[in-house]
Each structure stands twice: as structure tokens, then as C-alpha cells.
Short mmCIF file of C-alpha atoms in Angstrom, two decimals:
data_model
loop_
_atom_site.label_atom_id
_atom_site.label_comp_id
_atom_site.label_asym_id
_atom_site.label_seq_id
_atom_site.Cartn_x
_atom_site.Cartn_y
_atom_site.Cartn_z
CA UNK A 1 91.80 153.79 47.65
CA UNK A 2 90.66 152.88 51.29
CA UNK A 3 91.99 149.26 52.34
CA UNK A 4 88.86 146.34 51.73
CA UNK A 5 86.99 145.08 54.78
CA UNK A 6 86.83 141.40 55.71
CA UNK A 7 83.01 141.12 53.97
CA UNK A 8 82.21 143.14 50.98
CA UNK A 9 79.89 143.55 47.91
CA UNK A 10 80.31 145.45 44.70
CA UNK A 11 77.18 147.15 43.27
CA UNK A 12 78.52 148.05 39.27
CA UNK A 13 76.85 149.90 36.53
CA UNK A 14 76.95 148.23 33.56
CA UNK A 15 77.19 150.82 30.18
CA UNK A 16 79.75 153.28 30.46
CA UNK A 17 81.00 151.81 33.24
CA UNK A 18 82.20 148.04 33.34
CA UNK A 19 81.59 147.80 29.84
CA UNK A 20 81.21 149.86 26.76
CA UNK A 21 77.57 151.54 25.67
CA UNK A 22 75.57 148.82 24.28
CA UNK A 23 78.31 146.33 24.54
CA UNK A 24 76.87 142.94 24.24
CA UNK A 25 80.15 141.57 25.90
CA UNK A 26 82.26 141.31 29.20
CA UNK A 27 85.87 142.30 27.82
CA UNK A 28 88.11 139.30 28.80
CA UNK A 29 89.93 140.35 31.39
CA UNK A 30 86.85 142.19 32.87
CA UNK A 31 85.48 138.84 33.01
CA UNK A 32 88.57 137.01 34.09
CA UNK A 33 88.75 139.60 36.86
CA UNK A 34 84.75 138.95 37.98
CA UNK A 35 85.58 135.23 38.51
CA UNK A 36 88.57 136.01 40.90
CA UNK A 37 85.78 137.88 42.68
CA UNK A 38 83.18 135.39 42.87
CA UNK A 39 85.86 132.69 44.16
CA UNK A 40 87.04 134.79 46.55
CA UNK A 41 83.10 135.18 48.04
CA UNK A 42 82.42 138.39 46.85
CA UNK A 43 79.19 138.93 45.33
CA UNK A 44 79.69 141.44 42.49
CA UNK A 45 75.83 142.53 41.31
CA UNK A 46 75.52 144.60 38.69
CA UNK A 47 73.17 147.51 39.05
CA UNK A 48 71.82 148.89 35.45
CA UNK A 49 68.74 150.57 33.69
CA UNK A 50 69.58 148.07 31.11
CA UNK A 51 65.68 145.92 30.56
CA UNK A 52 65.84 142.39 30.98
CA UNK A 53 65.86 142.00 27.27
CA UNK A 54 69.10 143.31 27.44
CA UNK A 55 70.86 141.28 30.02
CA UNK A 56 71.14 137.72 28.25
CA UNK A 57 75.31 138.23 27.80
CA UNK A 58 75.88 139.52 31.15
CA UNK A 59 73.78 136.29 33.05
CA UNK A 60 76.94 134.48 32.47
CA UNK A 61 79.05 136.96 34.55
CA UNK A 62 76.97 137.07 37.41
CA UNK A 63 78.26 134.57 40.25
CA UNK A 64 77.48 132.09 42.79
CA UNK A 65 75.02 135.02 44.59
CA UNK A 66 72.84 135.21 41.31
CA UNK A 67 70.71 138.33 41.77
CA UNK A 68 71.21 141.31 39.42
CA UNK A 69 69.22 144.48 39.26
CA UNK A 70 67.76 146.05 36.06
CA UNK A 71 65.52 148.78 34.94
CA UNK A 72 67.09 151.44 37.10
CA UNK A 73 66.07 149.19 40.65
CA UNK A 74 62.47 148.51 39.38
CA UNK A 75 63.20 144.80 38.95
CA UNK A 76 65.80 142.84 41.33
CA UNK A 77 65.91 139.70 39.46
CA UNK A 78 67.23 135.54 40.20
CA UNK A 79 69.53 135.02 37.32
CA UNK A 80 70.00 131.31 38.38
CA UNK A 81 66.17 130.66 37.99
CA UNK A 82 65.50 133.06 35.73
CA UNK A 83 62.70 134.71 37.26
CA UNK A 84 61.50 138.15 39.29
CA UNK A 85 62.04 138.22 42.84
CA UNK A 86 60.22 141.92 42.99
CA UNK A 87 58.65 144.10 40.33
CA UNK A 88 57.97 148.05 41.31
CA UNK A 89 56.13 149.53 38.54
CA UNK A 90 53.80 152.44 37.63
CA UNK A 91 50.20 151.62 37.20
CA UNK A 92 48.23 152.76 34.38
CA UNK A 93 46.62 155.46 36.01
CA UNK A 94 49.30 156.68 37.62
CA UNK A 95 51.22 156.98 34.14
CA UNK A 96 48.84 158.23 32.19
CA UNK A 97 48.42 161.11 34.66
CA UNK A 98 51.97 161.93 34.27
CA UNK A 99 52.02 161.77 30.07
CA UNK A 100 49.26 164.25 29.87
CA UNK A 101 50.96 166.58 32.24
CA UNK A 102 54.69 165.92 30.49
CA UNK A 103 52.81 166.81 27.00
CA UNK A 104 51.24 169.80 28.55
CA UNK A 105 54.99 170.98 29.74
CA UNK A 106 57.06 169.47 26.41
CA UNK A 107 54.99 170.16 23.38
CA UNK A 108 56.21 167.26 20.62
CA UNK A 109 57.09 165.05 23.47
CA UNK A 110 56.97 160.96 22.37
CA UNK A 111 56.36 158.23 25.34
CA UNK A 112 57.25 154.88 25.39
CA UNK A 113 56.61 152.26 28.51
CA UNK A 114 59.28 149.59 29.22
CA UNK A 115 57.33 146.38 30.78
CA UNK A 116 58.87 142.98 32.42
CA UNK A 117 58.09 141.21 28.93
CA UNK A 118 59.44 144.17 26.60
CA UNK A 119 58.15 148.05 25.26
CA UNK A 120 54.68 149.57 24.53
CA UNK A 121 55.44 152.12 22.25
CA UNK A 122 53.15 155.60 21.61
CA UNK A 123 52.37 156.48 17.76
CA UNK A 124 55.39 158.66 17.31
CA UNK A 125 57.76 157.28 19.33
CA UNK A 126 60.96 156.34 17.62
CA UNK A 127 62.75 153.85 19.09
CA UNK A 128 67.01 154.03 18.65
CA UNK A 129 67.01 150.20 19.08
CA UNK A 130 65.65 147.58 17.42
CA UNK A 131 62.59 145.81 19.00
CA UNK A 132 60.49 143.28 17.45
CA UNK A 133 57.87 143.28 14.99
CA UNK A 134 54.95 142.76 17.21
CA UNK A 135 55.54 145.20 19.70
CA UNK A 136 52.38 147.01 20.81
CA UNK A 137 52.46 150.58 19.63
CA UNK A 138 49.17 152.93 19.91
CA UNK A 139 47.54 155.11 22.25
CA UNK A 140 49.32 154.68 26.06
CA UNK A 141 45.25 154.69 27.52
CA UNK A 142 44.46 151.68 25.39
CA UNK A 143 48.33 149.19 25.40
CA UNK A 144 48.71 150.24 29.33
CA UNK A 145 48.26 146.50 30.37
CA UNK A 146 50.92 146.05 32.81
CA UNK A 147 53.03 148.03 35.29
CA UNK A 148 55.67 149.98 33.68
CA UNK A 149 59.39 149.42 35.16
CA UNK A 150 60.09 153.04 33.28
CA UNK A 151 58.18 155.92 31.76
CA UNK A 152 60.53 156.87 28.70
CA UNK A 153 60.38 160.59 27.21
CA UNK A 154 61.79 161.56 24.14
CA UNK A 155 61.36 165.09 22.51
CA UNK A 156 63.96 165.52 19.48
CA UNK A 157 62.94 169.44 19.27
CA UNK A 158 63.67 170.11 22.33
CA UNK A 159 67.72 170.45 24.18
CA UNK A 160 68.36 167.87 26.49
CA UNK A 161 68.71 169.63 29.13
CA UNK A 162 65.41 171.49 28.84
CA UNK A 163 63.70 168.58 28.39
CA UNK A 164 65.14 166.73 31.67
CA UNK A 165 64.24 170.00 33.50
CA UNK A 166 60.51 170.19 32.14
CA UNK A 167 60.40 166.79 32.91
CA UNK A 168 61.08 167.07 36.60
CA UNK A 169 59.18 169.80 37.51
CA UNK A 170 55.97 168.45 35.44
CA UNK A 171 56.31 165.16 37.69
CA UNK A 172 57.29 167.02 40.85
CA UNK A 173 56.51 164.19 43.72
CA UNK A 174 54.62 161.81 41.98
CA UNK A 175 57.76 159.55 40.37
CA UNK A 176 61.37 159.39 40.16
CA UNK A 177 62.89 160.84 37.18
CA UNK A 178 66.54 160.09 35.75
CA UNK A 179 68.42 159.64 32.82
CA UNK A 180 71.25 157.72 31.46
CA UNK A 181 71.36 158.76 27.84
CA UNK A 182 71.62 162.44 26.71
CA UNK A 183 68.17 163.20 25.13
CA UNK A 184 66.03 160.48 27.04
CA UNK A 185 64.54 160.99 30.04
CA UNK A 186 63.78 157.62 32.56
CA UNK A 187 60.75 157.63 34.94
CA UNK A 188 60.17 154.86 37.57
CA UNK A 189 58.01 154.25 40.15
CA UNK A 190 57.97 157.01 43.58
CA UNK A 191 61.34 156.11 45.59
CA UNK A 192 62.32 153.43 42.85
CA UNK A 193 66.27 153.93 42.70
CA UNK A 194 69.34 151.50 42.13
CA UNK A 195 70.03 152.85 45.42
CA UNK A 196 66.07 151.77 46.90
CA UNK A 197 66.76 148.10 45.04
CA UNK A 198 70.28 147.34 46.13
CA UNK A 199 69.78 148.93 49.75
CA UNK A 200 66.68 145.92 49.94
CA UNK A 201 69.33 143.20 48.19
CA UNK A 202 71.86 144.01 50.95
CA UNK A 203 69.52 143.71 53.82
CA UNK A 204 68.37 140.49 52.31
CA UNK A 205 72.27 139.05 52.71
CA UNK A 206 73.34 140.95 55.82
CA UNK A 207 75.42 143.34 53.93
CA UNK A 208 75.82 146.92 55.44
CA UNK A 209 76.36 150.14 53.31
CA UNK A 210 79.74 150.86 54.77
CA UNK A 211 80.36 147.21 52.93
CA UNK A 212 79.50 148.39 49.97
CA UNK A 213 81.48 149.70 46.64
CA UNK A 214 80.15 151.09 43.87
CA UNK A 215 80.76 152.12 40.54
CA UNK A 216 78.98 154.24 37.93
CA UNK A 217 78.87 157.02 35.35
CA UNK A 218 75.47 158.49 34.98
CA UNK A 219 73.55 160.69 36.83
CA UNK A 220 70.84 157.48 37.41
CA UNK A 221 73.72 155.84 39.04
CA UNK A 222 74.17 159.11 41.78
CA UNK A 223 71.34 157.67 44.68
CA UNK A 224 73.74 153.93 44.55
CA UNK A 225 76.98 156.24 45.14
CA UNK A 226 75.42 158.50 47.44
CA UNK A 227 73.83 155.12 49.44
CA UNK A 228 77.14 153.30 49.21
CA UNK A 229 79.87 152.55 51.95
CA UNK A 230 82.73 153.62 49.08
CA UNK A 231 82.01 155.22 45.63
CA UNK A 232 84.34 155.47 42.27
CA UNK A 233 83.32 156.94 39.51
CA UNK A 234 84.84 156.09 36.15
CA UNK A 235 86.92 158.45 34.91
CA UNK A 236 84.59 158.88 31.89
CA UNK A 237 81.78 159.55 34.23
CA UNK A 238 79.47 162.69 33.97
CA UNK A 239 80.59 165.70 36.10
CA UNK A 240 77.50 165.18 38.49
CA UNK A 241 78.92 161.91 38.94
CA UNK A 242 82.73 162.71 39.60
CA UNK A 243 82.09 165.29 42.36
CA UNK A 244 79.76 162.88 44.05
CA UNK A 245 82.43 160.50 44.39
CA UNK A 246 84.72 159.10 46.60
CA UNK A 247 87.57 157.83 43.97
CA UNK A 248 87.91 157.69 39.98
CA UNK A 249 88.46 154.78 38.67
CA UNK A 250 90.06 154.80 35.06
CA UNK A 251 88.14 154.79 32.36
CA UNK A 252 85.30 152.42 30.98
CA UNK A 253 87.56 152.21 27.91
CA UNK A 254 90.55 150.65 30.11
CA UNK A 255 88.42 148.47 31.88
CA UNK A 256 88.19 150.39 35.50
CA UNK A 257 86.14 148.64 37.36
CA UNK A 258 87.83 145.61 36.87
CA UNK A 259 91.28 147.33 37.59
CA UNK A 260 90.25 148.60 41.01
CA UNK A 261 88.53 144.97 41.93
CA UNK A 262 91.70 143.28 40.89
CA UNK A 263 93.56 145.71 43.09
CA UNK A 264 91.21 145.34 45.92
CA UNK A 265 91.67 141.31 45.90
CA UNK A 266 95.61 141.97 45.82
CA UNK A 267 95.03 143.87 49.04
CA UNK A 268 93.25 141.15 50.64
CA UNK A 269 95.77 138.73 49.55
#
């Protein structure tokens, strides 16, 4: 572990990573741990592909700083006012160009859009999580309203890898495509990242890269790593993510993250 620098900022994944999949809690001592950090003066933002829908939990955990990142760097949002400070989304034509180009490369493939205010789901698409009754489902051309934070793909007939491989060479230059789930490919907006959203957040408080640590798991976590001043992946992480990485942390499971911040605030005494 290198020794911490006088200023600092954590950058964490959330699932996988700090906490369990779909956990809808900070463990205790995670959390104990993340309000050492935030009285010490260290901003700790989380970093996740997690929607807004999905964050009310974590707002708790967030810290004097109050800025969090969701949607895979597509929204960098004020947790303190509860409101979008910036919104990076794909346009309706833009999208639509790329869902008749995925269907022409995945055969079977369902398409869902992830929005600021929740999903727009296509006729087939089956959602593994439960949304609410009056979500729009229908054609993409005609429930398109909004920018799209994410481009989902789903294809249950086809392997997982396939799919993420059709998927990138069917977009080619045109988005950024990622995923953080086996089986469910994420598309944002052209040179939308966690790395593009959290390199903007630490201009905007006069943090440097080399400041920076960052945890993750997933290959949509790889551009924050690869941007970041120090890296750890968790020792659960994806292979991908390992060998990009500077350290492994232990596991999600045995709370990793918050192991290496509480050993980091030791060192700083």
C-alpha cells in the first residue's frame, strides 16, 4: 500500500465492491469507517452505474462534500439538494440509430432506456428488477422522450460474451459500451465514463489524479482505475479488473474498501 498524501479523495464503486450486489445497506462498520473519513476531510464519492432510483440508502453515507456519481458517470449528482448538477445522455436519434444496428448484429436482442426519472422499457424486455406499474413500455421510436443516461441490451439466447462483443463492434465510435452484470450490456453517451465524470468532479475541487484512490470490481469500473492516482481492486473483482490494478483489496464480502480506508487514516494518524 503506498503511504496517503496530505489531500486525498476516494472514488468507490458501490456493488461488488463497498457493498454487496443489490445491497440496500452500508454494513456497519463500512459505515462507521466512512464517517472517520468524512471527519478527517476526506471526501469519499462513490462512483456507480447504480440509477438514481437506486441510491436513496447510500445518500446517508455520503459526507460533508455531497456529490455522488451514478449511471456509469452520465449523471454527477448534489445529494445535499437533491438535484442534477450535469446530465450526459443519448438523444433519441442517436439511440435509435444504434438499436436498429444492435438488432441487425444480435438477432432476439431486448432494449431498455434508463432516464433521470426511471426506465422506458421495449415490448420484450424483461426487466430482473422490479419497477413500477406505470413504467412506459412500447416501441423505443415512440417512449424516446428524454435523454437516456444508458442504452441497456439484453439477449437471453445469446452467451454473454458474444453478446458484449456484437455489441461493441455494432456501436464502434458512436457510444461507450460497458457492462457490470454478466448478460447485460450498458451503453452511455460518446466519452461518458466514471472516469470522464469523476475526472470533471476533481477539477471542480482542485483534486489531482495522483490524489486520487479508487476502488472497483467490474470491467465499467476499469477507465476510473486506469484515470486514478492509486487503484485496488477487490479481491472479488473480475480478472480485467485485477491486472489493471495497483493493489487488491480484500474482498467485498469482508468489507475491503473500508479496511484499506481505515488503514489509510491510521497512517495519517
Amino acid at each position: 500500500m503506498t503511504s496517503p498524501s496530505d489531500r486525498m479523495l476516494i472514488a468507490t464503486d458501490l456493488d461488488g465492491t463497498l457493498v454487496a450486489n443489490d445491497s440496500a445497506t452500508v454494513p456497519p462498520y463500512t459505515a462507521a469507517v466512512l464517517r472517520r473519513m468524512d471527519d478527517a476531510g476526506i471526501p469519499v464519492v462513490f462512483v456507480t452505474a447504480r440509477p438514481l432510483r437506486w441510491m436513496d440508502a447510500f445518500w446517508p453515507h455520503v459526507g460533508e462534500h455531497g456529490l455522488a456519481v451514478v449511471s456509469n458517470g452520465a449523471i454527477t449528482f448534489d445529494v445535499h439538494r437533491r438535484r442534477i448538477r450535469s446530465l450526459i445522455g443519448i438523444d433519441a436519434p442517436t439511440g435509435l440509430g444504434l438499436t436498429a444496428d444492435i438488432a441487425d448484429a444480435v438477432p432476439g436482442a431486448w432494449f431498455a432506456i434508463e432516464c433521470a426519472d426511471g426506465m422506458r422499457l421495449d415490448p420484450a424486455y424483461v426487466e430482473q428488477y422490479p419497477v413500477p406499474a406505470d413504467t412506459p413500455r412500447g416501441v423505443l421510436s415512440d417512449i424516446w422522450d428524454q435523454p437516456a443516461v444508458k442504452l441497456l441490451v439484453r439477449a437471453p439466447s445469446t452467451d454473454a460474451d458474444d453478446l458484449h462483443g456484437r455489441v461493441v463492434a455494432a456501436v464502434g465510435e458512436r457510444a461507450t459500451v460497458t457492462w457490470s452484470v454478466s448478460g447485460l450490456v450498458e451503453i452511455s453517451a460518446l466519452g461518458v465514463t466514471k472516469a470522464s465524470a469523476l475526472a470533471a468532479l476533481c477539477a471542480e475541487v482542485g483534486v489531482a489524479a495522483d490524489e486520487v484512490y479508487a476502488f472497483g470490481d467490474m470491467p465499467n469500473d476499469i477507465p476510473m482505475l486506469s484515470w486514478a492516482g492509486t487503484a485496488y481492486a477487490v479481491a472479488n473483482a473480475h480478472d480485467s479488473v485485477r491486472a489493471i490494478a495497483d493493489h487488491i483489496a480484500p474482498a467485498c464480502t469482508e468489507e475491503g474498501v473500508a479496511q484499506v480506508l481505515a488503514e489509510l487514516l491510521d497512517q495519517r494518524g
